[in-house]
Amino acid sequence: MKRIHVSASLVALLALAAVMGGGQAGEAGQGAASLQGAEIHERIERKAGRARANPRPFDAPDQALAYYRAKRLGSSVRPDGSAGFDSVRAYRLAEEQVARMPRLRVSSRRPSKVAKAGSSLELEAATAWEWLGPGNIGGRTRVLAINPKRPKIMYAGGVSGGIWKSKNRGKSWQPVGDRLSNLAVNSLAMDPEDPNTLYAGTGEGYFREVVRQTSLPLRGGGIFKTTDAGATWELLRKTRKESFQWVNDLVVSPRASDRIYAATRKGVFRSTNAGRKWKRILRSKARGGCLDLVLSTANGTDTLFASCGTLEQATVLRNRRAEDSKEWREVLSEPGMGRTSLAIAPSDPDVVYALSASNVPGPGGNFEQALHAVFRSTAGGLEGTWEARLRNSGGRKIDRVVLSNPIIAFLEECGFQGTNGFFAMGWYVNLIAVDPGNADRIWVGGVDLFRSDDGGASFNPVTYWWSDPPIPNSVHADQHAVVFHPKNGRRLYALNDGGVYELRNPRVAIPSDPLAVCTPGSNGGDWKSLNRNYGVTQFYHGTATPDARRFIAGAQDNGTVLGDESFGANGWVTISGGDGGYSAIHPGDNRIIYVTSQNGRVRKSIDGGASFSEAIDGISDLETNNTASFRAVGPNFLFISPLVMDPNQPQRLWLGGRRLWRTDDGALGWRAASAPLSSAGKVSAVAVAPGRSDLVIVGTDNGWIHTNDQATLAGSTDDWPGTRLRSGFVSSIAFDPENLDIVYATYATFNGEHVWKSEDAGMTWSALDGSGAGALPDLPVHSIVVDPAESGQIFLGTDLGVFASADGGSTWGVEASGLPPAVTEWISYIETPGGARYLFAFTHGRGAWRLRLDD
């Protein structure tokens, strides 16, 4: 049985739980309080040894992407997975409408402030929202730019979190791009002559919106430029067009800093005047366009390579005079070759590498989107000079899994439970880089990072996504880039779905071991997370304790995380793995926490999150896929299933699937509280009336609203009456706390009204999207909060931040208290025992925020 280290922060959390839980501790809490130091660590280690007979839970990216697709596109998704609705155009129109909407600041202590777009109101309230973190958890990061003259200065781009700057080699970060109109930063390029000038390309959306049809708003809004080291940014006007909605790569020529190359979905573009004008020099018909550029100036010209194509046939092209030529030659293409990453050896520009994913199943049917081949040219990348150093049909097994999930491919050999599987995402995670001092030492990455010391003929792992610190090579999964220090090749930075990591000894000797994937810590050097004040975490849902001081939220790829005022923004801890979903906290005993992960899995903690146990007894609809025993699949539940605690009785919780599930005893057991819904949908939203537990209203992913006014008595044969307001995904439901006959529902799906109101407890409904300048754009709305102190004040969490209404929804405006325009998946309201009133926002890409409403 494998023993895997538990993080030190989790040990500390157990000690803190005893003194910070609030309420009555119970036996488990009292036991935790009596433990000290090493005894605490020993107890957790014993638990880990028993529980972790497998690697820790892995996120499920394909399921997550399908969830996003269903939420935003609904029935407009065709049977082949393509979209029947142009969400890219819809987002562009929504952004234009948002720019014209009024700006609002709402409060119960003074009249609401309303101003026109572009007024001083936004500047006045720029710091009203308080960023809570997490600064230490990270999030998906694809790019890093380092100042070659002052390497302490670095810039990173979060794919839904904007641009971040560090002045101390990544020890801490600060946002410098929150005012950008588009936060989906996918590429960065620095002027080598003037490092204060940078270009930021936006739009990771191709991978999410097109490849996986998620409709998540990660499409770009052009290229932004700064000339003052990130203090201010301007949108390059000529890039605000369709050709620049997916800016996959940017390169500035060292020979002329006003010459820039951009790889986009439409091909390769060139600017010769620092971005003011652009000319297409390569047209791509591939669905993803061109995704990777590398540039060599060794021959006194801009020799530019472009890799174009992803899920379709990929091709590498070469232009020997890109500064003034449109003449390209195909230099590498093979049948079945998919997305291909490129790298030029800094120490020998004649050496060019390519790492290709496979678009076909390959040997044993194991290699679709896994390894196709590693290629090398030693003649400057000319056609006919490329050699396959490694193919998926050769080498050792460990060599062939460089674009697969390595530990899952070796479950049996490593002695873990489960069956080997070749899970791969080479269309999405695919990188290659060359050591600046050794043309034969190369780095490649998919889920984990690997290194070769023989020019790509063989590889050994150097990171382990499934291990926990203090193991030195515990690094988050899903690798996007490797960047070397510009003056010191002995320092390396890795960018992945967990943020930014540093390796200070990238040239350490690595033993050649065919089973190296089984033993974390055995090779690869000492890695360090650089996620401090780096707030790019992507949340699905969040909640706070009644004192508004502790926060729990479910994150994509980063599990369920917990923060506290006393921990600070950089003290958040991961308390549950996989993709985190909904959470609930007992209002009278903060040690009691419920969390969900993929597909309806509920877990419960009675010690403040230090340990969890499954809490699914009685839920007969759950299923498990044993291909990899720690990946649960529940076809009867949404990927992120709503879990809601009864505000009147915290021992009662509701879980939504194809039917309603209810527990009345704190999840000791669940029972069916409805027959399978007659609407044939899955429950996507649940609301329990405050002060009246028997009135419950739920929404489904296909647009239905079901109501039951005797819900606490409902059983497995009861059908809940329903009505369908429109097609689409019901994302949230909320009662007016002052009048239970008034209920609101929101829809996250495009192409229809997004806010609805009932004045008869859910019997009849009317749309409430406003009118005129105060009308809502056609934009996904995910969450709604009715202000209990003033029921005419309503807040919405949307794909472009928080909107508000001061008149009960007759008109809407942008909430102008300084929150960035990030995807806001969930908002919630807390009034503390002392009467302080707070609004919380949990965003997809900018972490968690808090706004005090009575300031």
Short mmCIF file of N, CA and C in Angstrom, two decimals, residues 700-844:
data_model
loop_
_atom_site.label_atom_id
_atom_site.label_comp_id
_atom_site.label_asym_id
_atom_site.label_seq_id
_atom_site.Cartn_x
_atom_site.Cartn_y
_atom_site.Cartn_z
N THR A 700 -34.27 22.84 -13.09
CA THR A 700 -33.57 21.75 -13.77
C THR A 700 -32.71 22.29 -14.91
N ASP A 701 -31.86 21.41 -15.41
CA ASP A 701 -30.95 21.81 -16.49
C ASP A 701 -31.66 21.93 -17.83
N ASN A 702 -32.95 21.58 -17.91
CA ASN A 702 -33.70 21.75 -19.16
C ASN A 702 -34.83 22.77 -19.02
N GLY A 703 -34.74 23.63 -18.02
CA GLY A 703 -35.60 24.79 -17.97
C GLY A 703 -36.84 24.71 -17.11
N TRP A 704 -37.07 23.60 -16.42
CA TRP A 704 -38.30 23.43 -15.64
C TRP A 704 -38.11 23.95 -14.22
N ILE A 705 -39.23 24.41 -13.64
CA ILE A 705 -39.29 24.80 -12.23
C ILE A 705 -40.31 23.88 -11.56
N HIS A 706 -39.88 23.18 -10.51
CA HIS A 706 -40.77 22.27 -9.77
C HIS A 706 -40.95 22.80 -8.35
N THR A 707 -42.17 22.72 -7.84
CA THR A 707 -42.51 23.27 -6.53
C THR A 707 -43.21 22.22 -5.68
N ASN A 708 -42.88 22.20 -4.39
CA ASN A 708 -43.58 21.31 -3.46
C ASN A 708 -43.73 22.05 -2.13
N ASP A 709 -44.98 22.21 -1.66
CA ASP A 709 -45.22 22.91 -0.41
C ASP A 709 -45.36 21.95 0.77
N GLN A 710 -45.07 20.65 0.52
CA GLN A 710 -44.98 19.66 1.59
C GLN A 710 -43.72 18.82 1.40
N ALA A 711 -42.64 19.53 1.08
CA ALA A 711 -41.40 18.85 0.65
C ALA A 711 -40.79 18.00 1.75
N THR A 712 -40.95 18.39 3.01
CA THR A 712 -40.32 17.62 4.09
C THR A 712 -40.99 16.27 4.31
N LEU A 713 -42.16 16.09 3.71
CA LEU A 713 -42.86 14.80 3.81
C LEU A 713 -42.76 13.99 2.52
N ALA A 714 -42.17 14.57 1.47
CA ALA A 714 -42.16 13.92 0.16
C ALA A 714 -41.29 12.68 0.17
N GLY A 715 -41.72 11.69 -0.61
CA GLY A 715 -40.99 10.43 -0.71
C GLY A 715 -40.68 10.05 -2.13
N SER A 716 -40.24 8.84 -2.32
CA SER A 716 -39.70 8.39 -3.60
C SER A 716 -40.72 8.25 -4.71
N THR A 717 -42.00 8.31 -4.36
CA THR A 717 -43.04 8.17 -5.40
C THR A 717 -43.75 9.48 -5.70
N ASP A 718 -43.36 10.52 -5.02
CA ASP A 718 -44.05 11.82 -5.19
C ASP A 718 -43.51 12.56 -6.40
N ASP A 719 -44.45 13.05 -7.20
CA ASP A 719 -44.09 13.87 -8.35
C ASP A 719 -44.27 15.33 -7.98
N TRP A 720 -43.26 16.14 -8.25
CA TRP A 720 -43.34 17.56 -7.92
C TRP A 720 -43.93 18.31 -9.12
N PRO A 721 -45.01 19.04 -8.93
CA PRO A 721 -45.60 19.80 -10.05
C PRO A 721 -44.58 20.77 -10.63
N GLY A 722 -44.64 20.95 -11.95
CA GLY A 722 -43.65 21.81 -12.58
C GLY A 722 -44.18 22.59 -13.75
N THR A 723 -43.43 23.61 -14.11
CA THR A 723 -43.73 24.41 -15.30
C THR A 723 -42.41 24.79 -15.95
N ARG A 724 -42.44 24.95 -17.26
CA ARG A 724 -41.22 25.30 -17.99
C ARG A 724 -41.33 26.75 -18.45
N LEU A 725 -40.46 27.60 -17.93
CA LEU A 725 -40.49 29.02 -18.28
C LEU A 725 -39.85 29.26 -19.64
N ARG A 726 -38.79 28.55 -19.94
CA ARG A 726 -38.08 28.64 -21.20
C ARG A 726 -37.14 27.45 -21.25
N SER A 727 -36.55 27.18 -22.41
CA SER A 727 -35.53 26.15 -22.47
C SER A 727 -34.25 26.71 -21.85
N GLY A 728 -33.43 25.83 -21.34
CA GLY A 728 -32.17 26.29 -20.78
C GLY A 728 -31.92 25.76 -19.39
N PHE A 729 -30.86 26.25 -18.77
CA PHE A 729 -30.32 25.76 -17.51
C PHE A 729 -30.71 26.72 -16.39
N VAL A 730 -31.54 26.24 -15.45
CA VAL A 730 -31.91 27.05 -14.29
C VAL A 730 -30.72 27.04 -13.33
N SER A 731 -30.10 28.20 -13.14
CA SER A 731 -28.84 28.26 -12.40
C SER A 731 -29.01 28.58 -10.93
N SER A 732 -30.06 29.29 -10.55
CA SER A 732 -30.29 29.58 -9.13
C SER A 732 -31.73 29.97 -8.91
N ILE A 733 -32.17 29.80 -7.66
CA ILE A 733 -33.52 30.19 -7.22
C ILE A 733 -33.37 30.86 -5.86
N ALA A 734 -34.12 31.93 -5.63
CA ALA A 734 -34.03 32.63 -4.35
C ALA A 734 -35.39 33.17 -3.95
N PHE A 735 -35.73 33.02 -2.67
CA PHE A 735 -36.93 33.61 -2.10
C PHE A 735 -36.62 35.04 -1.63
N ASP A 736 -37.62 35.90 -1.69
CA ASP A 736 -37.53 37.19 -1.02
C ASP A 736 -37.72 36.92 0.47
N PRO A 737 -36.72 37.18 1.31
CA PRO A 737 -36.83 36.83 2.74
C PRO A 737 -37.98 37.53 3.45
N GLU A 738 -38.46 38.66 2.90
CA GLU A 738 -39.53 39.40 3.55
C GLU A 738 -40.90 39.00 3.04
N ASN A 739 -40.96 38.25 1.95
CA ASN A 739 -42.25 37.87 1.36
C ASN A 739 -42.06 36.57 0.60
N LEU A 740 -42.43 35.45 1.21
CA LEU A 740 -42.15 34.14 0.62
C LEU A 740 -42.96 33.87 -0.63
N ASP A 741 -43.95 34.69 -0.92
CA ASP A 741 -44.68 34.53 -2.18
C ASP A 741 -43.84 35.00 -3.37
N ILE A 742 -42.82 35.81 -3.10
CA ILE A 742 -41.96 36.34 -4.17
C ILE A 742 -40.72 35.46 -4.30
N VAL A 743 -40.54 34.91 -5.49
CA VAL A 743 -39.43 34.01 -5.76
C VAL A 743 -38.79 34.43 -7.08
N TYR A 744 -37.47 34.29 -7.14
CA TYR A 744 -36.73 34.62 -8.36
C TYR A 744 -36.01 33.37 -8.88
N ALA A 745 -35.86 33.29 -10.18
CA ALA A 745 -35.10 32.21 -10.81
C ALA A 745 -34.22 32.81 -11.90
N THR A 746 -33.03 32.24 -12.08
CA THR A 746 -32.11 32.71 -13.12
C THR A 746 -31.77 31.58 -14.07
N TYR A 747 -31.47 31.97 -15.30
CA TYR A 747 -31.08 31.02 -16.35
C TYR A 747 -29.68 31.38 -16.85
N ALA A 748 -28.84 30.36 -17.00
CA ALA A 748 -27.48 30.57 -17.48
C ALA A 748 -27.35 30.38 -18.98
N THR A 749 -28.42 29.99 -19.64
CA THR A 749 -28.36 29.66 -21.06
C THR A 749 -28.66 30.88 -21.92
N PHE A 750 -27.88 31.02 -22.99
CA PHE A 750 -28.09 32.10 -23.94
C PHE A 750 -29.47 32.02 -24.59
N ASN A 751 -29.77 33.10 -25.31
CA ASN A 751 -30.90 33.13 -26.24
C ASN A 751 -32.24 33.02 -25.53
N GLY A 752 -32.46 33.91 -24.55
CA GLY A 752 -33.72 33.94 -23.84
C GLY A 752 -33.62 34.84 -22.63
N GLU A 753 -34.74 35.04 -21.92
CA GLU A 753 -34.72 35.85 -20.72
C GLU A 753 -33.94 35.13 -19.62
N HIS A 754 -33.26 35.92 -18.80
CA HIS A 754 -32.35 35.33 -17.81
C HIS A 754 -32.80 35.46 -16.37
N VAL A 755 -33.71 36.38 -16.08
CA VAL A 755 -34.21 36.53 -14.71
C VAL A 755 -35.75 36.47 -14.74
N TRP A 756 -36.32 35.67 -13.83
CA TRP A 756 -37.77 35.49 -13.77
C TRP A 756 -38.24 35.71 -12.34
N LYS A 757 -39.50 36.15 -12.21
CA LYS A 757 -40.06 36.46 -10.90
C LYS A 757 -41.46 35.84 -10.77
N SER A 758 -41.71 35.27 -9.61
CA SER A 758 -43.04 34.77 -9.27
C SER A 758 -43.54 35.54 -8.06
N GLU A 759 -44.82 35.88 -8.06
CA GLU A 759 -45.42 36.56 -6.92
C GLU A 759 -46.45 35.69 -6.22
N ASP A 760 -46.47 34.40 -6.60
CA ASP A 760 -47.41 33.48 -5.97
C ASP A 760 -46.72 32.16 -5.61
N ALA A 761 -45.50 32.28 -5.06
CA ALA A 761 -44.74 31.14 -4.55
C ALA A 761 -44.46 30.09 -5.63
N GLY A 762 -44.23 30.55 -6.84
CA GLY A 762 -43.80 29.65 -7.89
C GLY A 762 -44.88 29.12 -8.78
N MET A 763 -46.11 29.59 -8.64
CA MET A 763 -47.19 29.08 -9.48
C MET A 763 -47.13 29.70 -10.88
N THR A 764 -46.93 31.00 -10.95
CA THR A 764 -46.81 31.69 -12.24
C THR A 764 -45.57 32.59 -12.21
N TRP A 765 -45.05 32.88 -13.42
CA TRP A 765 -43.78 33.60 -13.50
C TRP A 765 -43.84 34.63 -14.62
N SER A 766 -43.00 35.68 -14.48
CA SER A 766 -42.84 36.67 -15.55
C SER A 766 -41.37 37.03 -15.65
N ALA A 767 -40.94 37.38 -16.87
CA ALA A 767 -39.54 37.73 -17.11
C ALA A 767 -39.22 39.08 -16.50
N LEU A 768 -37.96 39.24 -16.09
CA LEU A 768 -37.55 40.44 -15.37
C LEU A 768 -36.17 40.90 -15.84
N ASP A 769 -36.00 41.01 -17.14
CA ASP A 769 -34.70 41.38 -17.68
C ASP A 769 -34.54 42.88 -17.88
N GLY A 770 -35.51 43.68 -17.45
CA GLY A 770 -35.40 45.13 -17.56
C GLY A 770 -35.67 45.63 -18.96
N SER A 771 -35.49 46.95 -19.14
CA SER A 771 -35.77 47.54 -20.44
C SER A 771 -34.88 48.75 -20.66
N GLY A 772 -34.81 49.17 -21.91
CA GLY A 772 -34.03 50.34 -22.28
C GLY A 772 -32.58 50.20 -21.93
N ALA A 773 -31.95 51.30 -21.48
CA ALA A 773 -30.54 51.27 -21.11
C ALA A 773 -30.29 50.37 -19.92
N GLY A 774 -31.36 50.10 -19.13
CA GLY A 774 -31.22 49.24 -17.96
C GLY A 774 -31.61 47.80 -18.19
N ALA A 775 -31.62 47.38 -19.45
CA ALA A 775 -31.94 45.98 -19.77
C ALA A 775 -30.70 45.12 -19.65
N LEU A 776 -30.89 43.87 -19.22
CA LEU A 776 -29.79 42.92 -19.17
C LEU A 776 -29.41 42.49 -20.58
N PRO A 777 -28.13 42.31 -20.84
CA PRO A 777 -27.73 41.72 -22.13
C PRO A 777 -28.04 40.24 -22.14
N ASP A 778 -28.01 39.65 -23.33
CA ASP A 778 -28.19 38.20 -23.45
C ASP A 778 -26.89 37.55 -22.99
N LEU A 779 -26.84 37.27 -21.69
CA LEU A 779 -25.60 36.86 -21.05
C LEU A 779 -25.93 35.85 -19.95
N PRO A 780 -25.17 34.77 -19.80
CA PRO A 780 -25.46 33.81 -18.74
C PRO A 780 -25.48 34.45 -17.35
N VAL A 781 -26.55 34.16 -16.62
CA VAL A 781 -26.69 34.60 -15.23
C VAL A 781 -26.65 33.34 -14.36
N HIS A 782 -25.80 33.35 -13.34
CA HIS A 782 -25.55 32.13 -12.57
C HIS A 782 -26.13 32.15 -11.17
N SER A 783 -26.33 33.33 -10.60
CA SER A 783 -26.74 33.37 -9.20
C SER A 783 -27.46 34.68 -8.91
N ILE A 784 -28.38 34.63 -7.96
CA ILE A 784 -29.16 35.82 -7.59
C ILE A 784 -29.25 35.92 -6.08
N VAL A 785 -29.16 37.15 -5.58
CA VAL A 785 -29.32 37.43 -4.15
C VAL A 785 -30.30 38.58 -4.00
N VAL A 786 -31.29 38.40 -3.13
CA VAL A 786 -32.22 39.46 -2.77
C VAL A 786 -31.78 40.03 -1.43
N ASP A 787 -31.58 41.33 -1.38
CA ASP A 787 -31.11 41.99 -0.16
C ASP A 787 -32.22 41.94 0.90
N PRO A 788 -32.02 41.24 2.03
CA PRO A 788 -33.09 41.15 3.04
C PRO A 788 -33.42 42.50 3.67
N ALA A 789 -32.46 43.43 3.65
CA ALA A 789 -32.71 44.73 4.25
C ALA A 789 -33.51 45.65 3.34
N GLU A 790 -33.51 45.34 2.06
CA GLU A 790 -34.23 46.16 1.09
C GLU A 790 -34.54 45.27 -0.10
N SER A 791 -35.76 44.71 -0.13
CA SER A 791 -36.06 43.67 -1.11
C SER A 791 -36.05 44.18 -2.55
N GLY A 792 -36.07 45.49 -2.73
CA GLY A 792 -35.96 46.01 -4.09
C GLY A 792 -34.57 45.96 -4.64
N GLN A 793 -33.59 45.65 -3.79
CA GLN A 793 -32.19 45.57 -4.22
C GLN A 793 -31.84 44.11 -4.50
N ILE A 794 -31.41 43.87 -5.73
CA ILE A 794 -31.13 42.52 -6.18
C ILE A 794 -29.76 42.51 -6.83
N PHE A 795 -29.02 41.42 -6.63
CA PHE A 795 -27.70 41.26 -7.22
C PHE A 795 -27.68 40.02 -8.09
N LEU A 796 -26.94 40.09 -9.17
CA LEU A 796 -26.78 38.94 -10.08
C LEU A 796 -25.29 38.65 -10.29
N GLY A 797 -24.93 37.38 -10.26
CA GLY A 797 -23.61 36.95 -10.69
C GLY A 797 -23.69 36.47 -12.13
N THR A 798 -22.89 37.07 -13.02
CA THR A 798 -22.98 36.78 -14.45
C THR A 798 -21.62 36.47 -15.04
N ASP A 799 -21.61 36.20 -16.33
CA ASP A 799 -20.34 35.93 -17.01
C ASP A 799 -19.49 37.17 -17.21
N LEU A 800 -20.02 38.35 -16.88
CA LEU A 800 -19.24 39.58 -16.97
C LEU A 800 -19.30 40.35 -15.65
N GLY A 801 -19.25 39.64 -14.54
CA GLY A 801 -19.22 40.27 -13.24
C GLY A 801 -20.57 40.33 -12.57
N VAL A 802 -20.73 41.29 -11.65
CA VAL A 802 -21.96 41.41 -10.85
C VAL A 802 -22.79 42.58 -11.37
N PHE A 803 -24.07 42.32 -11.58
CA PHE A 803 -25.04 43.36 -11.92
C PHE A 803 -25.95 43.58 -10.71
N ALA A 804 -26.62 44.74 -10.70
CA ALA A 804 -27.50 45.05 -9.58
C ALA A 804 -28.72 45.82 -10.06
N SER A 805 -29.77 45.73 -9.26
CA SER A 805 -30.98 46.52 -9.48
C SER A 805 -31.39 47.15 -8.17
N ALA A 806 -31.79 48.41 -8.22
CA ALA A 806 -32.29 49.10 -7.03
C ALA A 806 -33.81 49.24 -7.04
N ASP A 807 -34.46 48.72 -8.09
CA ASP A 807 -35.91 48.89 -8.22
C ASP A 807 -36.62 47.57 -8.49
N GLY A 808 -36.13 46.52 -7.85
CA GLY A 808 -36.81 45.23 -7.96
C GLY A 808 -36.68 44.55 -9.29
N GLY A 809 -35.71 44.94 -10.09
CA GLY A 809 -35.48 44.28 -11.37
C GLY A 809 -36.09 44.98 -12.56
N SER A 810 -36.70 46.14 -12.34
CA SER A 810 -37.25 46.88 -13.49
C SER A 810 -36.13 47.39 -14.38
N THR A 811 -35.03 47.80 -13.76
CA THR A 811 -33.84 48.21 -14.51
C THR A 811 -32.62 47.62 -13.83
N TRP A 812 -31.57 47.42 -14.64
CA TRP A 812 -30.34 46.80 -14.14
C TRP A 812 -29.15 47.68 -14.51
N GLY A 813 -28.12 47.56 -13.69
CA GLY A 813 -26.87 48.25 -13.99
C GLY A 813 -25.69 47.41 -13.55
N VAL A 814 -24.50 47.84 -13.94
CA VAL A 814 -23.27 47.18 -13.51
C VAL A 814 -22.99 47.59 -12.07
N GLU A 815 -22.79 46.61 -11.18
CA GLU A 815 -22.45 46.92 -9.80
C GLU A 815 -21.06 47.55 -9.79
N ALA A 816 -20.97 48.82 -9.38
CA ALA A 816 -19.77 49.63 -9.62
C ALA A 816 -18.95 49.83 -8.36
N SER A 817 -18.63 48.75 -7.67
CA SER A 817 -17.81 48.86 -6.48
C SER A 817 -16.42 48.28 -6.67
N GLY A 818 -16.02 48.06 -7.91
CA GLY A 818 -14.63 47.71 -8.18
C GLY A 818 -14.33 46.26 -8.45
N LEU A 819 -15.34 45.40 -8.55
CA LEU A 819 -15.06 43.99 -8.88
C LEU A 819 -14.65 43.89 -10.34
N PRO A 820 -13.57 43.15 -10.66
CA PRO A 820 -13.19 42.98 -12.06
C PRO A 820 -14.31 42.28 -12.85
N PRO A 821 -14.32 42.43 -14.17
CA PRO A 821 -15.38 41.80 -14.98
C PRO A 821 -15.15 40.32 -15.18
N ALA A 822 -14.95 39.60 -14.08
CA ALA A 822 -14.68 38.16 -14.14
C ALA A 822 -15.99 37.38 -14.14
N VAL A 823 -15.94 36.15 -14.68
CA VAL A 823 -17.08 35.25 -14.60
C VAL A 823 -17.40 35.03 -13.12
N THR A 824 -18.59 35.39 -12.71
CA THR A 824 -18.99 35.28 -11.31
C THR A 824 -20.01 34.15 -11.19
N GLU A 825 -19.53 32.99 -10.79
CA GLU A 825 -20.36 31.79 -10.76
C GLU A 825 -21.34 31.78 -9.58
N TRP A 826 -20.97 32.42 -8.47
CA TRP A 826 -21.87 32.35 -7.32
C TRP A 826 -21.73 33.61 -6.48
N ILE A 827 -22.87 34.12 -6.00
CA ILE A 827 -22.87 35.19 -5.04
C ILE A 827 -23.74 34.77 -3.86
N SER A 828 -23.40 35.27 -2.66
CA SER A 828 -24.17 34.92 -1.48
C SER A 828 -24.16 36.09 -0.51
N TYR A 829 -25.13 36.07 0.39
CA TYR A 829 -25.33 37.16 1.35
C TYR A 829 -25.17 36.63 2.76
N ILE A 830 -24.47 37.39 3.60
CA ILE A 830 -24.33 37.05 5.01
C ILE A 830 -24.60 38.30 5.85
N GLU A 831 -25.45 38.16 6.86
CA GLU A 831 -25.59 39.19 7.88
C GLU A 831 -25.09 38.61 9.19
N THR A 832 -24.07 39.22 9.77
CA THR A 832 -23.43 38.68 10.96
C THR A 832 -24.30 38.91 12.18
N PRO A 833 -24.04 38.20 13.27
CA PRO A 833 -24.80 38.44 14.51
C PRO A 833 -24.71 39.89 14.97
N GLY A 834 -23.64 40.58 14.61
CA GLY A 834 -23.50 41.98 14.98
C GLY A 834 -24.18 42.94 14.04
N GLY A 835 -24.80 42.42 12.97
CA GLY A 835 -25.55 43.26 12.06
C GLY A 835 -24.80 43.73 10.84
N ALA A 836 -23.53 43.34 10.69
CA ALA A 836 -22.79 43.72 9.47
C ALA A 836 -23.32 42.91 8.30
N ARG A 837 -23.46 43.56 7.15
CA ARG A 837 -24.06 42.93 5.97
C ARG A 837 -23.02 42.82 4.86
N TYR A 838 -22.88 41.60 4.30
CA TYR A 838 -21.85 41.35 3.30
C TYR A 838 -22.44 40.64 2.08
N LEU A 839 -21.88 40.97 0.93
CA LEU A 839 -22.12 40.22 -0.29
C LEU A 839 -20.81 39.55 -0.67
N PHE A 840 -20.87 38.25 -0.98
CA PHE A 840 -19.69 37.50 -1.41
C PHE A 840 -19.82 37.15 -2.89
N ALA A 841 -18.70 37.20 -3.59
CA ALA A 841 -18.66 36.80 -5.00
C ALA A 841 -17.57 35.76 -5.17
N PHE A 842 -17.92 34.62 -5.76
CA PHE A 842 -16.97 33.55 -6.05
C PHE A 842 -16.84 33.46 -7.57
N THR A 843 -15.67 33.80 -8.08
CA THR A 843 -15.49 33.98 -9.51
C THR A 843 -14.74 32.82 -10.14
N HIS A 844 -14.89 32.73 -11.45
CA HIS A 844 -14.16 31.74 -12.23
C HIS A 844 -12.92 32.43 -12.81
#
